[in-house]
Amino acid sequence: MVGAASNLSGWVEFSAAFVLFLLSHALPARPAVRATLIRWCGERWFLVLYSTVSLAVLSWLIVAAGRAPFVELWPFATWQMLGPNLAMPLTCVLAAFGVGAANPLSFGGNPKLAFDPDHPGIAGAARHPLLWAIALWAGAHLLPNGDLAHVILFGLFLLIALLGMVIIDRRKRRQLGAARWAELARNTSLLPLAALVTGRWRPDLRAISVKRLLIAMAVWLTLLGLHAPVIGVSPLP
């Protein structure tokens, strides 16, 4: 009875964390709710508050997945930890450049910067850099986490990120108009580096922001250092 109660409480916590995470993103995304919150605290503090709550709930969700009953779907092997360790530096680079760049074709980015379709920057490498960062993070973490709770956690994030790219493309094409969208997106691609392979985009190494690279590396090292004390598992093999 004690074991069954413990298992039930673990699934209840995981479910509650998941519901709260979804609500914390779905509600502020509604135009009326977002406008009300911005009027109340201002756009800058809205973004700070939204980011803080999102990170806090995400941390709880990951911890709750670790507390959920362990139901093995595939066995763990030490080599599987290479997936996240190889993927996370690139994930942080995609996120750092995606947040700081002009990109009217996806979410995130800096709306104050002008977007040049002839020189799309990070959007040339991937039209949805932040979503690809999420997909890479989730997909890489699936490999060493073959239990049911973590497969649900990372699998859903991976699915949301991949479907989100298609949904955003359709929405932006409708909002901007097919001709305008095609003009802006002509040197970008849904699949990473597809525009490079087809010759539509060439990276300008002189335009790469050293500051963004340093931020990405700082975030990666911070995540690496906090993983064991916050998540409870060392990320290193």
mmCIF file of C-alpha atoms in Angstrom:
data_model
loop_
_atom_site.group_PDB
_atom_site.id
_atom_site.type_symbol
_atom_site.label_atom_id
_atom_site.label_comp_id
_atom_site.label_asym_id
_atom_site.label_seq_id
_atom_site.Cartn_x
_atom_site.Cartn_y
_atom_site.Cartn_z
ATOM 1 C CA MET A 1 0.000 0.000 0.000
ATOM 2 C CA VAL A 2 2.831 2.377 0.867
ATOM 3 C CA GLY A 3 4.576 1.650 -2.439
ATOM 4 C CA ALA A 4 1.377 2.137 -4.417
ATOM 5 C CA ALA A 5 0.679 5.445 -2.668
ATOM 6 C CA SER A 6 4.231 6.598 -3.367
ATOM 7 C CA ASN A 7 3.911 5.664 -7.044
ATOM 8 C CA LEU A 8 0.618 7.489 -7.299
ATOM 9 C CA SER A 9 1.997 10.636 -5.683
ATOM 10 C CA GLY A 10 4.938 10.568 -8.097
ATOM 11 C CA TRP A 11 2.637 10.476 -11.118
ATOM 12 C CA VAL A 12 0.381 13.145 -9.576
ATOM 13 C CA GLU A 13 3.340 15.511 -9.116
ATOM 14 C CA PHE A 14 4.579 14.846 -12.657
ATOM 15 C CA SER A 15 1.084 15.435 -14.103
ATOM 16 C CA ALA A 16 0.613 18.624 -12.061
ATOM 17 C CA ALA A 17 3.981 19.978 -13.174
ATOM 18 C CA PHE A 18 3.151 19.199 -16.793
ATOM 19 C CA VAL A 19 -0.250 20.895 -16.628
ATOM 20 C CA LEU A 20 1.235 23.969 -14.936
ATOM 21 C CA PHE A 21 3.998 24.160 -17.538
ATOM 22 C CA LEU A 22 1.489 24.033 -20.397
ATOM 23 C CA LEU A 23 -0.748 26.648 -18.731
ATOM 24 C CA SER A 24 2.212 28.947 -17.999
ATOM 25 C CA HIS A 25 2.888 29.058 -21.738
ATOM 26 C CA ALA A 26 -0.621 28.860 -23.168
ATOM 27 C CA LEU A 27 -2.258 31.568 -21.049
ATOM 28 C CA PRO A 28 0.317 34.379 -21.567
ATOM 29 C CA ALA A 29 0.276 33.603 -25.295
ATOM 30 C CA ARG A 30 -3.393 34.595 -25.529
ATOM 31 C CA PRO A 31 -3.538 38.180 -26.917
ATOM 32 C CA ALA A 32 -5.973 39.471 -24.277
ATOM 33 C CA VAL A 33 -4.013 37.994 -21.363
ATOM 34 C CA ARG A 34 -0.690 39.164 -22.754
ATOM 35 C CA ALA A 35 -1.987 42.704 -23.327
ATOM 36 C CA THR A 36 -3.388 42.863 -19.780
ATOM 37 C CA LEU A 37 -0.124 41.682 -18.227
ATOM 38 C CA ILE A 38 1.920 44.151 -20.291
ATOM 39 C CA ARG A 39 -0.356 47.023 -19.227
ATOM 40 C CA TRP A 40 0.045 45.929 -15.617
ATOM 41 C CA CYS A 41 3.831 45.586 -15.455
ATOM 42 C CA GLY A 42 5.251 46.811 -18.782
ATOM 43 C CA GLU A 43 6.662 44.767 -21.652
ATOM 44 C CA ARG A 44 10.176 44.461 -20.197
ATOM 45 C CA TRP A 45 9.017 43.157 -16.825
ATOM 46 C CA PHE A 46 6.468 40.922 -18.524
ATOM 47 C CA LEU A 47 9.305 39.216 -20.411
ATOM 48 C CA VAL A 48 11.393 38.943 -17.243
ATOM 49 C CA LEU A 49 8.477 37.498 -15.281
ATOM 50 C CA TYR A 50 7.486 35.141 -18.097
ATOM 51 C CA SER A 51 11.048 33.846 -18.497
ATOM 52 C CA THR A 52 11.521 33.396 -14.750
ATOM 53 C CA VAL A 53 8.254 31.490 -14.311
ATOM 54 C CA SER A 54 8.971 29.353 -17.380
ATOM 55 C CA LEU A 55 12.414 28.333 -16.137
ATOM 56 C CA ALA A 56 11.126 27.635 -12.627
ATOM 57 C CA VAL A 57 8.243 25.462 -13.848
ATOM 58 C CA LEU A 58 10.495 23.691 -16.364
ATOM 59 C CA SER A 59 12.976 22.890 -13.577
ATOM 60 C CA TRP A 60 10.150 21.497 -11.447
ATOM 61 C CA LEU A 61 8.865 19.450 -14.391
ATOM 62 C CA ILE A 62 12.276 17.875 -14.977
ATOM 63 C CA VAL A 63 12.718 17.135 -11.264
ATOM 64 C CA ALA A 64 9.182 15.691 -11.104
ATOM 65 C CA ALA A 65 9.986 13.376 -14.023
ATOM 66 C CA GLY A 66 12.912 12.054 -11.993
ATOM 67 C CA ARG A 67 10.608 11.414 -9.009
ATOM 68 C CA ALA A 68 7.951 9.623 -11.058
ATOM 69 C CA PRO A 69 7.843 5.799 -10.858
ATOM 70 C CA PHE A 70 10.574 4.223 -12.966
ATOM 71 C CA VAL A 71 9.171 2.249 -15.890
ATOM 72 C CA GLU A 72 12.025 1.163 -18.173
ATOM 73 C CA LEU A 73 11.445 1.254 -21.925
ATOM 74 C CA TRP A 74 15.084 0.663 -22.908
ATOM 75 C CA PRO A 75 18.210 0.046 -20.789
ATOM 76 C CA PHE A 76 20.699 2.769 -19.923
ATOM 77 C CA ALA A 77 24.281 2.624 -21.220
ATOM 78 C CA THR A 78 27.046 5.108 -20.377
ATOM 79 C CA TRP A 79 27.736 5.904 -24.048
ATOM 80 C CA GLN A 80 24.206 7.342 -24.356
ATOM 81 C CA MET A 81 25.300 10.348 -22.293
ATOM 82 C CA LEU A 82 27.421 11.455 -25.252
ATOM 83 C CA GLY A 83 24.182 12.571 -26.953
ATOM 84 C CA PRO A 84 23.367 15.449 -24.596
ATOM 85 C CA ASN A 85 27.029 16.352 -24.078
ATOM 86 C CA LEU A 86 27.613 16.731 -27.814
ATOM 87 C CA ALA A 87 24.271 18.414 -28.507
ATOM 88 C CA MET A 88 24.081 20.979 -25.716
ATOM 89 C CA PRO A 89 26.861 23.344 -26.910
ATOM 90 C CA LEU A 90 25.135 23.582 -30.315
ATOM 91 C CA THR A 91 21.758 23.969 -28.584
ATOM 92 C CA CYS A 92 23.074 26.944 -26.604
ATOM 93 C CA VAL A 93 24.563 28.514 -29.746
ATOM 94 C CA LEU A 94 21.262 28.207 -31.621
ATOM 95 C CA ALA A 95 19.372 29.711 -28.685
ATOM 96 C CA ALA A 96 21.827 32.569 -28.117
ATOM 97 C CA PHE A 97 21.873 33.604 -31.771
ATOM 98 C CA GLY A 98 18.143 32.977 -32.214
ATOM 99 C CA VAL A 99 17.242 35.296 -29.334
ATOM 100 C CA GLY A 100 19.522 38.105 -30.470
ATOM 101 C CA ALA A 101 18.828 38.127 -34.207
ATOM 102 C CA ALA A 102 16.157 39.730 -36.354
ATOM 103 C CA ASN A 103 13.758 37.034 -37.543
ATOM 104 C CA PRO A 104 10.174 37.887 -38.561
ATOM 105 C CA LEU A 105 9.682 34.285 -39.741
ATOM 106 C CA SER A 106 9.687 32.666 -36.312
ATOM 107 C CA PHE A 107 9.115 33.447 -32.646
ATOM 108 C CA GLY A 108 11.784 35.008 -30.478
ATOM 109 C CA GLY A 109 14.502 37.180 -31.897
ATOM 110 C CA ASN A 110 15.020 40.905 -31.564
ATOM 111 C CA PRO A 111 12.062 42.831 -33.049
ATOM 112 C CA LYS A 112 14.030 46.096 -32.927
ATOM 113 C CA LEU A 113 16.482 44.902 -35.590
ATOM 114 C CA ALA A 114 15.760 45.089 -39.321
ATOM 115 C CA PHE A 115 15.685 41.773 -41.179
ATOM 116 C CA ASP A 116 17.601 41.567 -44.458
ATOM 117 C CA PRO A 117 16.417 38.585 -46.573
ATOM 118 C CA ASP A 118 19.663 38.756 -48.562
ATOM 119 C CA HIS A 119 21.640 38.276 -45.339
ATOM 120 C CA PRO A 120 19.291 36.365 -43.003
ATOM 121 C CA GLY A 121 21.935 35.485 -40.414
ATOM 122 C CA ILE A 122 21.026 32.569 -38.148
ATOM 123 C CA ALA A 123 17.713 32.199 -40.013
ATOM 124 C CA GLY A 124 19.766 31.139 -43.025
ATOM 125 C CA ALA A 125 21.152 28.231 -41.029
ATOM 126 C CA ALA A 126 17.710 27.368 -39.640
ATOM 127 C CA ARG A 127 14.521 29.370 -40.047
ATOM 128 C CA HIS A 128 13.424 28.448 -36.511
ATOM 129 C CA PRO A 129 16.637 28.419 -34.436
ATOM 130 C CA LEU A 130 14.927 28.467 -31.018
ATOM 131 C CA LEU A 131 12.605 25.605 -31.919
ATOM 132 C CA TRP A 132 15.537 23.608 -33.306
ATOM 133 C CA ALA A 133 17.389 24.280 -30.034
ATOM 134 C CA ILE A 134 14.429 22.819 -28.116
ATOM 135 C CA ALA A 135 14.186 19.852 -30.498
ATOM 136 C CA LEU A 136 17.911 19.161 -30.218
ATOM 137 C CA TRP A 137 17.806 19.408 -26.420
ATOM 138 C CA ALA A 138 14.804 17.107 -26.164
ATOM 139 C CA GLY A 139 15.969 14.576 -28.744
ATOM 140 C CA ALA A 140 19.456 14.302 -27.270
ATOM 141 C CA HIS A 141 18.082 13.812 -23.752
ATOM 142 C CA LEU A 142 15.761 11.041 -24.905
ATOM 143 C CA LEU A 143 18.729 8.774 -25.592
ATOM 144 C CA PRO A 144 19.979 8.269 -22.002
ATOM 145 C CA ASN A 145 16.506 8.567 -20.424
ATOM 146 C CA GLY A 146 14.657 5.458 -21.499
ATOM 147 C CA ASP A 147 12.023 5.412 -18.767
ATOM 148 C CA LEU A 148 8.361 6.227 -19.325
ATOM 149 C CA ALA A 149 8.203 9.588 -17.518
ATOM 150 C CA HIS A 150 11.258 11.013 -19.302
ATOM 151 C CA VAL A 151 10.155 9.660 -22.679
ATOM 152 C CA ILE A 152 6.820 11.449 -22.189
ATOM 153 C CA LEU A 153 8.664 14.610 -21.087
ATOM 154 C CA PHE A 154 11.313 14.852 -23.797
ATOM 155 C CA GLY A 155 9.169 13.196 -26.475
ATOM 156 C CA LEU A 156 6.436 15.790 -26.074
ATOM 157 C CA PHE A 157 8.934 18.664 -26.194
ATOM 158 C CA LEU A 158 10.444 17.195 -29.359
ATOM 159 C CA LEU A 159 7.010 16.812 -30.956
ATOM 160 C CA ILE A 160 5.926 20.329 -29.963
ATOM 161 C CA ALA A 161 9.121 21.841 -31.399
ATOM 162 C CA LEU A 162 8.868 19.985 -34.724
ATOM 163 C CA LEU A 163 5.141 20.640 -35.175
ATOM 164 C CA GLY A 164 5.633 24.239 -34.048
ATOM 165 C CA MET A 165 7.890 24.962 -37.019
ATOM 166 C CA VAL A 166 5.248 23.826 -39.497
ATOM 167 C CA ILE A 167 2.479 25.683 -37.660
ATOM 168 C CA ILE A 168 4.473 28.924 -37.484
ATOM 169 C CA ASP A 169 5.362 28.719 -41.184
ATOM 170 C CA ARG A 170 1.674 28.395 -42.070
ATOM 171 C CA ARG A 171 0.679 31.214 -39.706
ATOM 172 C CA LYS A 172 3.387 33.589 -40.922
ATOM 173 C CA ARG A 173 2.570 32.866 -44.561
ATOM 174 C CA ARG A 174 -1.075 33.690 -43.844
ATOM 175 C CA GLN A 175 -0.242 36.844 -41.857
ATOM 176 C CA LEU A 176 2.384 38.218 -44.256
ATOM 177 C CA GLY A 177 0.833 36.977 -47.475
ATOM 178 C CA ALA A 178 2.329 34.279 -49.670
ATOM 179 C CA ALA A 179 4.407 36.661 -51.808
ATOM 180 C CA ARG A 180 5.881 38.604 -48.880
ATOM 181 C CA TRP A 181 6.597 35.424 -46.929
ATOM 182 C CA ALA A 182 8.361 33.882 -49.938
ATOM 183 C CA GLU A 183 10.451 37.049 -50.343
ATOM 184 C CA LEU A 184 11.574 37.030 -46.705
ATOM 185 C CA ALA A 185 12.129 33.254 -46.552
ATOM 186 C CA ARG A 186 13.870 32.746 -49.879
ATOM 187 C CA ASN A 187 17.341 32.333 -48.337
ATOM 188 C CA THR A 188 16.211 30.366 -45.296
ATOM 189 C CA SER A 189 15.145 26.747 -44.814
ATOM 190 C CA LEU A 190 13.002 24.696 -42.491
ATOM 191 C CA LEU A 191 15.653 21.972 -42.251
ATOM 192 C CA PRO A 192 18.983 23.107 -40.754
ATOM 193 C CA LEU A 193 21.641 24.000 -43.342
ATOM 194 C CA ALA A 194 19.389 23.073 -46.287
ATOM 195 C CA ALA A 195 19.769 26.626 -47.661
ATOM 196 C CA LEU A 196 23.548 26.224 -47.402
ATOM 197 C CA VAL A 197 23.500 22.926 -49.298
ATOM 198 C CA THR A 198 21.328 24.379 -52.065
ATOM 199 C CA GLY A 199 23.519 27.489 -52.326
ATOM 200 C CA ARG A 200 20.839 29.973 -51.274
ATOM 201 C CA TRP A 201 22.720 31.027 -48.140
ATOM 202 C CA ARG A 202 26.389 31.525 -47.320
ATOM 203 C CA PRO A 203 27.491 32.331 -43.759
ATOM 204 C CA ASP A 204 29.324 35.606 -43.273
ATOM 205 C CA LEU A 205 32.013 34.764 -40.728
ATOM 206 C CA ARG A 206 32.779 38.457 -40.237
ATOM 207 C CA ALA A 207 29.220 39.071 -39.027
ATOM 208 C CA ILE A 208 29.273 36.353 -36.379
ATOM 209 C CA SER A 209 28.823 37.895 -32.936
ATOM 210 C CA VAL A 210 31.637 36.923 -30.584
ATOM 211 C CA LYS A 211 29.471 38.210 -27.737
ATOM 212 C CA ARG A 212 26.706 35.753 -28.631
ATOM 213 C CA LEU A 213 29.219 32.906 -28.811
ATOM 214 C CA LEU A 214 30.536 33.804 -25.363
ATOM 215 C CA ILE A 215 26.993 33.980 -23.989
ATOM 216 C CA ALA A 216 26.233 30.550 -25.471
ATOM 217 C CA MET A 217 29.339 29.022 -23.929
ATOM 218 C CA ALA A 218 28.631 30.675 -20.565
ATOM 219 C CA VAL A 219 25.082 29.300 -20.563
ATOM 220 C CA TRP A 220 26.337 25.828 -21.530
ATOM 221 C CA LEU A 221 28.929 25.787 -18.743
ATOM 222 C CA THR A 222 26.323 27.058 -16.260
ATOM 223 C CA LEU A 223 23.881 24.315 -17.241
ATOM 224 C CA LEU A 224 26.669 21.769 -17.001
ATOM 225 C CA GLY A 225 27.597 22.941 -13.507
ATOM 226 C CA LEU A 226 24.022 23.181 -12.212
ATOM 227 C CA HIS A 227 22.798 19.899 -13.675
ATOM 228 C CA ALA A 228 23.894 17.691 -10.771
ATOM 229 C CA PRO A 229 22.807 19.954 -7.869
ATOM 230 C CA VAL A 230 19.485 20.986 -9.476
ATOM 231 C CA ILE A 231 18.445 17.899 -11.456
ATOM 232 C CA GLY A 232 20.212 15.419 -9.204
ATOM 233 C CA VAL A 233 22.134 13.620 -11.973
ATOM 234 C CA SER A 234 25.628 14.334 -13.298
ATOM 235 C CA PRO A 235 25.565 14.957 -17.050
ATOM 236 C CA LEU A 236 29.107 13.625 -17.484
ATOM 237 C CA PRO A 237 29.777 9.960 -18.369
#
